[in-house]
GROMACS .gro file of N, CA and C in nm:
model
  480
    1UNK      N    1  -0.856   1.186   7.120
    1UNK     CA    2  -0.753   1.273   7.069
    1UNK      C    3  -0.671   1.200   6.961
    2UNK      N    4  -0.639   1.070   6.990
    2UNK     CA    5  -0.564   0.993   6.890
    2UNK      C    6  -0.645   0.971   6.763
    3UNK      N    7  -0.773   0.950   6.779
    3UNK     CA    8  -0.860   0.928   6.664
    3UNK      C    9  -0.867   1.054   6.578
    4UNK      N   10  -0.874   1.170   6.641
    4UNK     CA   11  -0.877   1.297   6.568
    4UNK      C   12  -0.744   1.317   6.494
    5UNK      N   13  -0.633   1.287   6.565
    5UNK     CA   14  -0.501   1.302   6.505
    5UNK      C   15  -0.487   1.212   6.382
    6UNK      N   16  -0.536   1.088   6.389
    6UNK     CA   17  -0.530   0.996   6.275
    6UNK      C   18  -0.611   1.049   6.157
    7UNK      N   19  -0.730   1.103   6.186
    7UNK     CA   20  -0.814   1.158   6.079
    7UNK      C   21  -0.749   1.280   6.014
    8UNK      N   22  -0.689   1.367   6.098
    8UNK     CA   23  -0.624   1.486   6.045
    8UNK      C   24  -0.503   1.446   5.960
    9UNK      N   25  -0.425   1.349   6.007
    9UNK     CA   26  -0.310   1.300   5.931
    9UNK      C   27  -0.354   1.240   5.798
   10UNK      N   28  -0.458   1.160   5.801
   10UNK     CA   29  -0.510   1.100   5.679
   10UNK      C   30  -0.562   1.207   5.584
   11UNK      N   31  -0.629   1.309   5.638
   11UNK     CA   32  -0.682   1.418   5.556
   11UNK      C   33  -0.568   1.497   5.492
   12UNK      N   34  -0.462   1.525   5.566
   12UNK     CA   35  -0.347   1.598   5.513
   12UNK      C   36  -0.280   1.514   5.404
   13UNK      N   37  -0.265   1.384   5.426
   13UNK     CA   38  -0.203   1.296   5.326
   13UNK      C   39  -0.289   1.290   5.200
   14UNK      N   40  -0.419   1.282   5.215
   14UNK     CA   41  -0.510   1.279   5.100
   14UNK      C   42  -0.503   1.410   5.022
   15UNK      N   43  -0.493   1.522   5.093
   15UNK     CA   44  -0.483   1.653   5.027
   15UNK      C   45  -0.351   1.663   4.950
   16UNK      N   46  -0.243   1.613   5.008
   16UNK     CA   47  -0.112   1.615   4.939
   16UNK      C   48  -0.116   1.528   4.814
   17UNK      N   49  -0.178   1.413   4.824
   17UNK     CA   50  -0.190   1.324   4.708
   17UNK      C   51  -0.276   1.389   4.600
   18UNK      N   52  -0.382   1.454   4.639
   18UNK     CA   53  -0.469   1.524   4.543
   18UNK      C   54  -0.392   1.634   4.472
   19UNK      N   55  -0.309   1.707   4.545
   19UNK     CA   56  -0.227   1.813   4.486
   19UNK      C   57  -0.128   1.754   4.387
   20UNK      N   58  -0.065   1.643   4.424
   20UNK     CA   59   0.031   1.576   4.335
   20UNK      C   60  -0.039   1.529   4.208
   21UNK      N   61  -0.157   1.471   4.222
   21UNK     CA   62  -0.233   1.424   4.105
   21UNK      C   63  -0.273   1.541   4.016
   22UNK      N   64  -0.306   1.654   4.076
   22UNK     CA   65  -0.343   1.773   3.999
   22UNK      C   66  -0.224   1.824   3.918
   23UNK      N   67  -0.105   1.822   3.978
   23UNK     CA   68   0.015   1.865   3.908
   23UNK      C   69   0.046   1.771   3.791
   24UNK      N   70   0.032   1.642   3.814
   24UNK     CA   71   0.055   1.545   3.707
   24UNK      C   72  -0.046   1.565   3.595
   25UNK      N   73  -0.173   1.584   3.631
   25UNK     CA   74  -0.277   1.605   3.531
   25UNK      C   75  -0.249   1.731   3.449
   26UNK      N   76  -0.200   1.836   3.514
   26UNK     CA   77  -0.168   1.959   3.442
   26UNK      C   78  -0.052   1.937   3.346
   27UNK      N   79   0.051   1.863   3.388
   27UNK     CA   80   0.164   1.835   3.301
   27UNK      C   81   0.123   1.750   3.183
   28UNK      N   82   0.036   1.652   3.206
   28UNK     CA   83  -0.012   1.567   3.097
   28UNK      C   84  -0.094   1.650   2.998
   29UNK      N   85  -0.178   1.738   3.049
   29UNK     CA   86  -0.259   1.823   2.961
   29UNK      C   87  -0.169   1.913   2.876
   30UNK      N   88  -0.064   1.971   2.936
   30UNK     CA   89   0.030   2.054   2.861
   30UNK      C   90   0.101   1.973   2.753
   31UNK      N   91   0.145   1.852   2.789
   31UNK     CA   92   0.212   1.765   2.692
   31UNK      C   93   0.118   1.730   2.578
   32UNK      N   94  -0.006   1.697   2.611
   32UNK     CA   95  -0.104   1.659   2.508
   32UNK      C   96  -0.126   1.776   2.411
   33UNK      N   97  -0.140   1.898   2.463
   33UNK     CA   98  -0.158   2.015   2.376
   33UNK      C   99  -0.039   2.031   2.282
   34UNK      N  100   0.081   2.017   2.336
   34UNK     CA  101   0.202   2.031   2.255
   34UNK      C  102   0.207   1.924   2.146
   35UNK      N  103   0.180   1.800   2.184
   35UNK     CA  104   0.186   1.690   2.088
   35UNK      C  105   0.077   1.703   1.981
   36UNK      N  106  -0.043   1.740   2.020
   36UNK     CA  107  -0.151   1.756   1.923
   36UNK      C  108  -0.117   1.865   1.823
   37UNK      N  109  -0.060   1.975   1.871
   37UNK     CA  110  -0.021   2.084   1.781
   37UNK      C  111   0.089   2.038   1.685
   38UNK      N  112   0.184   1.963   1.737
   38UNK     CA  113   0.293   1.912   1.653
   38UNK      C  114   0.239   1.817   1.547
   39UNK      N  115   0.152   1.726   1.587
   39UNK     CA  116   0.097   1.629   1.493
   39UNK      C  117   0.007   1.696   1.389
   40UNK      N  118  -0.070   1.794   1.430
   40UNK     CA  119  -0.155   1.866   1.335
   40UNK      C  120  -0.070   1.944   1.235
   41UNK      N  121   0.039   2.004   1.283
   41UNK     CA  122   0.127   2.080   1.194
   41UNK      C  123   0.193   1.987   1.093
   42UNK      N  124   0.226   1.866   1.135
   42UNK     CA  125   0.289   1.770   1.045
   42UNK      C  126   0.188   1.723   0.941
   43UNK      N  127   0.073   1.683   0.983
   43UNK     CA  128  -0.041   1.645   0.900
   43UNK      C  129  -0.003   1.581   0.767
   44UNK      N  130   0.086   1.484   0.771
   44UNK     CA  131   0.120   1.412   0.649
   44UNK      C  132   0.087   1.265   0.670
   45UNK      N  133   0.036   1.206   0.566
   45UNK     CA  134   0.003   1.064   0.574
   45UNK      C  135   0.109   0.986   0.500
   46UNK      N  136   0.121   0.861   0.535
   46UNK     CA  137   0.218   0.773   0.473
   46UNK      C  138   0.153   0.707   0.353
   47UNK      N  139   0.205   0.737   0.236
   47UNK     CA  140   0.156   0.677   0.112
   47UNK      C  141   0.254   0.569   0.073
   48UNK      N  142   0.220   0.444   0.108
   48UNK     CA  143   0.311   0.334   0.083
   48UNK      C  144   0.337   0.316  -0.067
   49UNK      N  145   0.237   0.340  -0.151
   49UNK     CA  146   0.255   0.324  -0.296
   49UNK      C  147   0.358   0.424  -0.349
   50UNK      N  148   0.354   0.548  -0.300
   50UNK     CA  149   0.452   0.648  -0.345
   50UNK      C  150   0.592   0.610  -0.298
   51UNK      N  151   0.603   0.560  -0.176
   51UNK     CA  152   0.733   0.519  -0.125
   51UNK      C  153   0.784   0.396  -0.198
   52UNK      N  154   0.693   0.305  -0.236
   52UNK     CA  155   0.733   0.190  -0.318
   52UNK      C  156   0.790   0.237  -0.451
   53UNK      N  157   0.728   0.338  -0.511
   53UNK     CA  158   0.778   0.393  -0.638
   53UNK      C  159   0.919   0.448  -0.622
   54UNK      N  160   0.944   0.515  -0.510
   54UNK     CA  161   1.078   0.568  -0.483
   54UNK      C  162   1.178   0.453  -0.477
   55UNK      N  163   1.141   0.345  -0.405
   55UNK     CA  164   1.231   0.229  -0.393
   55UNK      C  165   1.258   0.170  -0.531
   56UNK      N  166   1.154   0.149  -0.609
   56UNK     CA  167   1.170   0.088  -0.741
   56UNK      C  168   1.254   0.177  -0.834
   57UNK      N  169   1.234   0.308  -0.826
   57UNK     CA  170   1.313   0.400  -0.909
   57UNK      C  171   1.460   0.393  -0.870
   58UNK      N  172   1.487   0.384  -0.741
   58UNK     CA  173   1.626   0.375  -0.697
   58UNK      C  174   1.688   0.244  -0.743
   59UNK      N  175   1.610   0.139  -0.742
   59UNK     CA  176   1.660   0.009  -0.788
   59UNK      C  177   1.688   0.011  -0.938
   60UNK      N  178   1.611   0.088  -1.011
   60UNK     CA  179   1.633   0.100  -1.155
   60UNK      C  180   1.753   0.188  -1.187
   61UNK      N  181   1.797   0.265  -1.088
   61UNK     CA  182   1.916   0.348  -1.107
   61UNK      C  183   1.890   0.481  -1.171
   62UNK      N  184   1.765   0.530  -1.168
   62UNK     CA  185   1.735   0.661  -1.225
   62UNK      C  186   1.804   0.770  -1.144
   63UNK      N  187   1.840   0.879  -1.210
   63UNK     CA  188   1.907   0.990  -1.141
   63UNK      C  189   1.808   1.087  -1.082
   64UNK      N  190   1.857   1.192  -1.024
   64UNK     CA  191   1.771   1.296  -0.970
   64UNK      C  192   1.751   1.282  -0.821
   65UNK      N  193   1.658   1.363  -0.767
   65UNK     CA  194   1.632   1.360  -0.625
   65UNK      C  195   1.486   1.327  -0.601
   66UNK      N  196   1.460   1.270  -0.485
   66UNK     CA  197   1.324   1.232  -0.444
   66UNK      C  198   1.292   1.298  -0.311
   67UNK      N  199   1.167   1.283  -0.268
   67UNK     CA  200   1.125   1.333  -0.138
   67UNK      C  201   1.200   1.265  -0.025
   68UNK      N  202   1.226   1.137  -0.039
   68UNK     CA  203   1.282   1.058   0.069
   68UNK      C  204   1.433   1.046   0.049
   69UNK      N  205   1.510   1.119   0.129
   69UNK     CA  206   1.655   1.110   0.119
   69UNK      C  207   1.704   1.150  -0.019
   70UNK      N  208   1.820   1.101  -0.058
   70UNK     CA  209   1.878   1.132  -0.188
   70UNK      C  210   1.880   1.004  -0.271
   71UNK      N  211   1.833   1.012  -0.393
   71UNK     CA  212   1.826   0.893  -0.478
   71UNK      C  213   1.965   0.864  -0.535
   72UNK      N  214   2.004   0.736  -0.530
   72UNK     CA  215   2.132   0.693  -0.584
   72UNK      C  216   2.108   0.575  -0.676
   73UNK      N  217   2.190   0.561  -0.779
   73UNK     CA  218   2.175   0.446  -0.867
   73UNK      C  219   2.209   0.317  -0.794
   74UNK      N  220   2.140   0.210  -0.831
   74UNK     CA  221   2.167   0.079  -0.772
   74UNK      C  222   2.290   0.019  -0.838
   75UNK      N  223   2.387  -0.026  -0.757
   75UNK     CA  224   2.503  -0.091  -0.816
   75UNK      C  225   2.465  -0.230  -0.865
   76UNK      N  226   2.530  -0.276  -0.970
   76UNK     CA  227   2.511  -0.414  -1.016
   76UNK      C  228   2.374  -0.442  -1.074
   77UNK      N  229   2.309  -0.344  -1.133
   77UNK     CA  230   2.185  -0.367  -1.204
   77UNK      C  231   2.069  -0.413  -1.119
   78UNK      N  232   2.032  -0.336  -1.022
   78UNK     CA  233   1.908  -0.365  -0.951
   78UNK      C  234   1.923  -0.414  -0.810
   79UNK      N  235   2.044  -0.441  -0.761
   79UNK     CA  236   2.060  -0.478  -0.621
   79UNK      C  237   2.114  -0.358  -0.546
   80UNK      N  238   2.054  -0.331  -0.433
   80UNK     CA  239   2.094  -0.215  -0.355
   80UNK      C  240   2.089  -0.250  -0.208
   81UNK      N  241   2.199  -0.234  -0.135
   81UNK     CA  242   2.194  -0.257   0.010
   81UNK      C  243   2.095  -0.160   0.073
   82UNK      N  244   2.022  -0.206   0.171
   82UNK     CA  245   1.923  -0.120   0.234
   82UNK      C  246   1.989   0.005   0.293
   83UNK      N  247   2.109  -0.008   0.345
   83UNK     CA  248   2.179   0.108   0.400
   83UNK      C  249   2.197   0.216   0.295
   84UNK      N  250   2.228   0.175   0.171
   84UNK     CA  251   2.243   0.270   0.062
   84UNK      C  252   2.108   0.328   0.022
   85UNK      N  253   2.007   0.245   0.020
   85UNK     CA  254   1.872   0.289  -0.014
   85UNK      C  255   1.823   0.396   0.083
   86UNK      N  256   1.856   0.380   0.210
   86UNK     CA  257   1.806   0.471   0.313
   86UNK      C  258   1.906   0.580   0.351
   87UNK      N  259   2.023   0.583   0.287
   87UNK     CA  260   2.125   0.683   0.323
   87UNK      C  261   2.070   0.824   0.309
   88UNK      N  262   2.092   0.903   0.411
   88UNK     CA  263   2.050   1.043   0.408
   88UNK      C  264   1.905   1.066   0.448
   89UNK      N  265   1.829   0.959   0.467
   89UNK     CA  266   1.688   0.975   0.504
   89UNK      C  267   1.675   0.994   0.655
   90UNK      N  268   1.577   1.072   0.695
   90UNK     CA  269   1.547   1.088   0.838
   90UNK      C  270   1.496   0.955   0.893
   91UNK      N  271   1.504   0.938   1.024
   91UNK     CA  272   1.464   0.812   1.087
   91UNK      C  273   1.322   0.772   1.049
   92UNK      N  274   1.232   0.869   1.044
   92UNK     CA  275   1.093   0.841   1.006
   92UNK      C  276   1.086   0.788   0.864
   93UNK      N  277   1.166   0.843   0.775
   93UNK     CA  278   1.166   0.800   0.636
   93UNK      C  279   1.231   0.662   0.620
   94UNK      N  280   1.330   0.631   0.704
   94UNK     CA  281   1.391   0.498   0.700
   94UNK      C  282   1.285   0.393   0.732
   95UNK      N  283   1.203   0.421   0.832
   95UNK     CA  284   1.094   0.329   0.868
   95UNK      C  285   0.996   0.314   0.753
   96UNK      N  286   0.965   0.422   0.687
   96UNK     CA  287   0.873   0.417   0.573
   96UNK      C  288   0.933   0.339   0.457
   97UNK      N  289   1.061   0.360   0.430
   97UNK     CA  290   1.128   0.285   0.324
   97UNK      C  291   1.127   0.135   0.357
   98UNK      N  292   1.153   0.102   0.482
   98UNK     CA  293   1.155  -0.038   0.523
   98UNK      C  294   1.017  -0.100   0.504
   99UNK      N  295   0.911  -0.029   0.544
   99UNK     CA  296   0.775  -0.080   0.526
   99UNK      C  297   0.744  -0.100   0.378
  100UNK      N  298   0.787  -0.006   0.294
  100UNK     CA  299   0.762  -0.018   0.150
  100UNK      C  300   0.839  -0.136   0.091
  101UNK      N  301   0.963  -0.155   0.135
  101UNK     CA  302   1.043  -0.269   0.086
  101UNK      C  303   0.976  -0.400   0.127
  102UNK      N  304   0.930  -0.407   0.249
  102UNK     CA  305   0.862  -0.530   0.294
  102UNK      C  306   0.735  -0.555   0.212
  103UNK      N  307   0.658  -0.450   0.183
  103UNK     CA  308   0.537  -0.467   0.103
  103UNK      C  309   0.571  -0.512  -0.038
  104UNK      N  310   0.676  -0.454  -0.095
  104UNK     CA  311   0.720  -0.495  -0.229
  104UNK      C  312   0.763  -0.641  -0.229
  105UNK      N  313   0.828  -0.685  -0.122
  105UNK     CA  314   0.870  -0.825  -0.113
  105UNK      C  315   0.749  -0.917  -0.100
  106UNK      N  316   0.651  -0.877  -0.021
  106UNK     CA  317   0.528  -0.957  -0.007
  106UNK      C  318   0.457  -0.967  -0.142
  107UNK      N  319   0.458  -0.857  -0.217
  107UNK     CA  320   0.393  -0.855  -0.349
  107UNK      C  321   0.475  -0.927  -0.455
  108UNK      N  322   0.596  -0.968  -0.423
  108UNK     CA  323   0.680  -1.038  -0.519
  108UNK      C  324   0.748  -0.947  -0.619
  109UNK      N  325   0.756  -0.819  -0.589
  109UNK     CA  326   0.815  -0.724  -0.683
  109UNK      C  327   0.963  -0.699  -0.657
  110UNK      N  328   1.010  -0.732  -0.537
  110UNK     CA  329   1.153  -0.726  -0.505
  110UNK      C  330   1.188  -0.852  -0.427
  111UNK      N  331   1.316  -0.877  -0.419
  111UNK     CA  332   1.366  -0.991  -0.344
  111UNK      C  333   1.464  -0.939  -0.240
  112UNK      N  334   1.457  -0.993  -0.121
  112UNK     CA  335   1.550  -0.954  -0.016
  112UNK      C  336   1.654  -1.063   0.000
  113UNK      N  337   1.777  -1.023   0.022
  113UNK     CA  338   1.884  -1.120   0.043
  113UNK      C  339   1.983  -1.063   0.143
  114UNK      N  340   2.053  -1.154   0.210
  114UNK     CA  341   2.155  -1.108   0.302
  114UNK      C  342   2.264  -1.042   0.222
  115UNK      N  343   2.302  -0.926   0.264
  115UNK     CA  344   2.403  -0.848   0.191
  115UNK      C  345   2.540  -0.890   0.240
  116UNK      N  346   2.624  -0.937   0.149
  116UNK     CA  347   2.760  -0.975   0.185
  116UNK      C  348   2.843  -0.848   0.200
  117UNK      N  349   2.879  -0.824   0.323
  117UNK     CA  350   2.951  -0.701   0.352
  117UNK      C  351   3.056  -0.735   0.457
  118UNK      N  352   3.178  -0.691   0.434
  118UNK     CA  353   3.282  -0.714   0.533
  118UNK      C  354   3.256  -0.623   0.652
  119UNK      N  355   3.247  -0.684   0.768
  119UNK     CA  356   3.219  -0.608   0.888
  119UNK      C  357   3.326  -0.642   0.990
  120UNK      N  358   3.393  -0.542   1.040
  120UNK     CA  359   3.501  -0.565   1.134
  120UNK      C  360   3.460  -0.567   1.279
  121UNK      N  361   3.333  -0.555   1.307
  121UNK     CA  362   3.288  -0.547   1.446
  121UNK      C  363   3.219  -0.675   1.493
  122UNK      N  364   3.255  -0.787   1.436
  122UNK     CA  365   3.198  -0.914   1.481
  122UNK      C  366   3.059  -0.941   1.427
  123UNK      N  367   3.020  -0.874   1.320
  123UNK     CA  368   2.892  -0.904   1.258
  123UNK      C  369   2.778  -0.812   1.296
  124UNK      N  370   2.804  -0.709   1.375
  124UNK     CA  371   2.698  -0.615   1.411
  124UNK      C  372   2.684  -0.514   1.298
  125UNK      N  373   2.593  -0.540   1.206
  125UNK     CA  374   2.579  -0.455   1.088
  125UNK      C  375   2.475  -0.347   1.114
  126UNK      N  376   2.520  -0.234   1.161
  126UNK     CA  377   2.430  -0.121   1.183
  126UNK      C  378   2.497   0.005   1.129
  127UNK      N  379   2.414   0.101   1.092
  127UNK     CA  380   2.471   0.227   1.046
  127UNK      C  381   2.490   0.319   1.166
  128UNK      N  382   2.526   0.444   1.138
  128UNK     CA  383   2.557   0.538   1.246
  128UNK      C  384   2.437   0.568   1.336
  129UNK      N  385   2.315   0.542   1.290
  129UNK     CA  386   2.196   0.564   1.372
  129UNK      C  387   2.150   0.438   1.442
  130UNK      N  388   2.217   0.325   1.418
  130UNK     CA  389   2.180   0.202   1.483
  130UNK      C  390   2.085   0.115   1.403
  131UNK      N  391   2.055   0.152   1.278
  131UNK     CA  392   1.966   0.071   1.196
  131UNK      C  393   2.041  -0.049   1.142
  132UNK      N  394   1.977  -0.165   1.146
  132UNK     CA  395   2.038  -0.284   1.088
  132UNK      C  396   2.042  -0.269   0.937
  133UNK      N  397   2.154  -0.302   0.879
  133UNK     CA  398   2.173  -0.281   0.736
  133UNK      C  399   2.232  -0.404   0.669
  134UNK      N  400   2.191  -0.522   0.711
  134UNK     CA  401   2.255  -0.643   0.662
  134UNK      C  402   2.176  -0.715   0.555
  135UNK      N  403   2.096  -0.645   0.477
  135UNK     CA  404   2.027  -0.709   0.365
  135UNK      C  405   2.026  -0.616   0.245
  136UNK      N  406   2.005  -0.677   0.130
  136UNK     CA  407   1.998  -0.601   0.005
  136UNK      C  408   1.863  -0.625  -0.060
  137UNK      N  409   1.821  -0.531  -0.141
  137UNK     CA  410   1.695  -0.538  -0.213
  137UNK      C  411   1.728  -0.554  -0.360
  138UNK      N  412   1.666  -0.651  -0.426
  138UNK     CA  413   1.689  -0.675  -0.568
  138UNK      C  414   1.558  -0.662  -0.642
  139UNK      N  415   1.559  -0.585  -0.749
  139UNK     CA  416   1.439  -0.566  -0.830
  139UNK      C  417   1.409  -0.692  -0.908
  140UNK      N  418   1.280  -0.724  -0.918
  140UNK     CA  419   1.236  -0.834  -1.003
  140UNK      C  420   1.173  -0.769  -1.126
  141UNK      N  421   1.239  -0.776  -1.238
  141UNK     CA  422   1.193  -0.711  -1.360
  141UNK      C  423   1.054  -0.755  -1.399
  142UNK      N  424   0.972  -0.658  -1.433
  142UNK     CA  425   0.840  -0.686  -1.487
  142UNK      C  426   0.738  -0.735  -1.387
  143UNK      N  427   0.772  -0.740  -1.259
  143UNK     CA  428   0.675  -0.787  -1.160
  143UNK      C  429   0.576  -0.676  -1.130
  144UNK      N  430   0.449  -0.703  -1.151
  144UNK     CA  431   0.344  -0.607  -1.125
  144UNK      C  432   0.283  -0.634  -0.989
  145UNK      N  433   0.220  -0.531  -0.929
  145UNK     CA  434   0.152  -0.555  -0.802
  145UNK      C  435   0.035  -0.651  -0.823
  146UNK      N  436   0.002  -0.728  -0.721
  146UNK     CA  437  -0.112  -0.818  -0.733
  146UNK      C  438  -0.239  -0.740  -0.766
  147UNK      N  439  -0.331  -0.795  -0.846
  147UNK     CA  440  -0.452  -0.723  -0.886
  147UNK      C  441  -0.535  -0.675  -0.767
  148UNK      N  442  -0.545  -0.756  -0.661
  148UNK     CA  443  -0.625  -0.713  -0.546
  148UNK      C  444  -0.564  -0.590  -0.480
  149UNK      N  445  -0.433  -0.576  -0.485
  149UNK     CA  446  -0.367  -0.459  -0.428
  149UNK      C  447  -0.398  -0.335  -0.511
  150UNK      N  448  -0.396  -0.351  -0.645
  150UNK     CA  449  -0.429  -0.238  -0.732
  150UNK      C  450  -0.572  -0.192  -0.708
  151UNK      N  451  -0.664  -0.286  -0.687
  151UNK     CA  452  -0.804  -0.252  -0.662
  151UNK      C  453  -0.817  -0.175  -0.531
  152UNK      N  454  -0.746  -0.218  -0.427
  152UNK     CA  455  -0.751  -0.147  -0.299
  152UNK      C  456  -0.695  -0.006  -0.312
  153UNK      N  457  -0.584   0.009  -0.385
  153UNK     CA  458  -0.524   0.141  -0.403
  153UNK      C  459  -0.616   0.233  -0.482
  154UNK      N  460  -0.684   0.180  -0.584
  154UNK     CA  461  -0.778   0.261  -0.662
  154UNK      C  462  -0.894   0.306  -0.576
  155UNK      N  463  -0.944   0.217  -0.493
  155UNK     CA  464  -1.055   0.251  -0.403
  155UNK      C  465  -1.013   0.360  -0.305
  156UNK      N  466  -0.891   0.348  -0.249
  156UNK     CA  467  -0.839   0.448  -0.157
  156UNK      C  468  -0.826   0.582  -0.226
  157UNK      N  469  -0.780   0.583  -0.350
  157UNK     CA  470  -0.762   0.708  -0.424
  157UNK      C  471  -0.896   0.777  -0.448
  158UNK      N  472  -1.001   0.698  -0.473
  158UNK     CA  473  -1.134   0.755  -0.494
  158UNK      C  474  -1.191   0.817  -0.366
  159UNK      N  475  -1.154   0.761  -0.253
  159UNK     CA  476  -1.205   0.810  -0.124
  159UNK      C  477  -1.142   0.942  -0.085
  160UNK      N  478  -1.027   0.976  -0.142
  160UNK     CA  479  -0.956   1.100  -0.105
  160UNK      C  480  -1.021   1.216  -0.164
   0.00000   0.00000   0.00000
């Protein structure tokens, strides 16, 4: 009798666990459908070269508006705090701008420096969204992308 009771208890526990796993699997499937639909609807790729152009144009101080946030002239002839560069951009675009700035720095086309800014909160330099904003980007006049980078970009453009 005890052996039967143990088997029945184990069977009931296994059935409850199976039901719980089925509910989790259904929730995951629903989430996956929602996310796939969202990602397909977005269907935009990150073009680092285009975002680099936006950064360089902002550093040159050209007027007008761009896809990424609002373009503002660079104060002081080519130096622009990253916070100003990314002002008004959505969080996703801030990340893209940061990646483009880093690539430009690697390519030697811009220079990054600590931005001297008076901060009254003990040095925690973040904007209202929590992004660190304690560096500035400076344009290096006449710096072209490395030739190997241009070749890669041309090859990518041909594949599209």
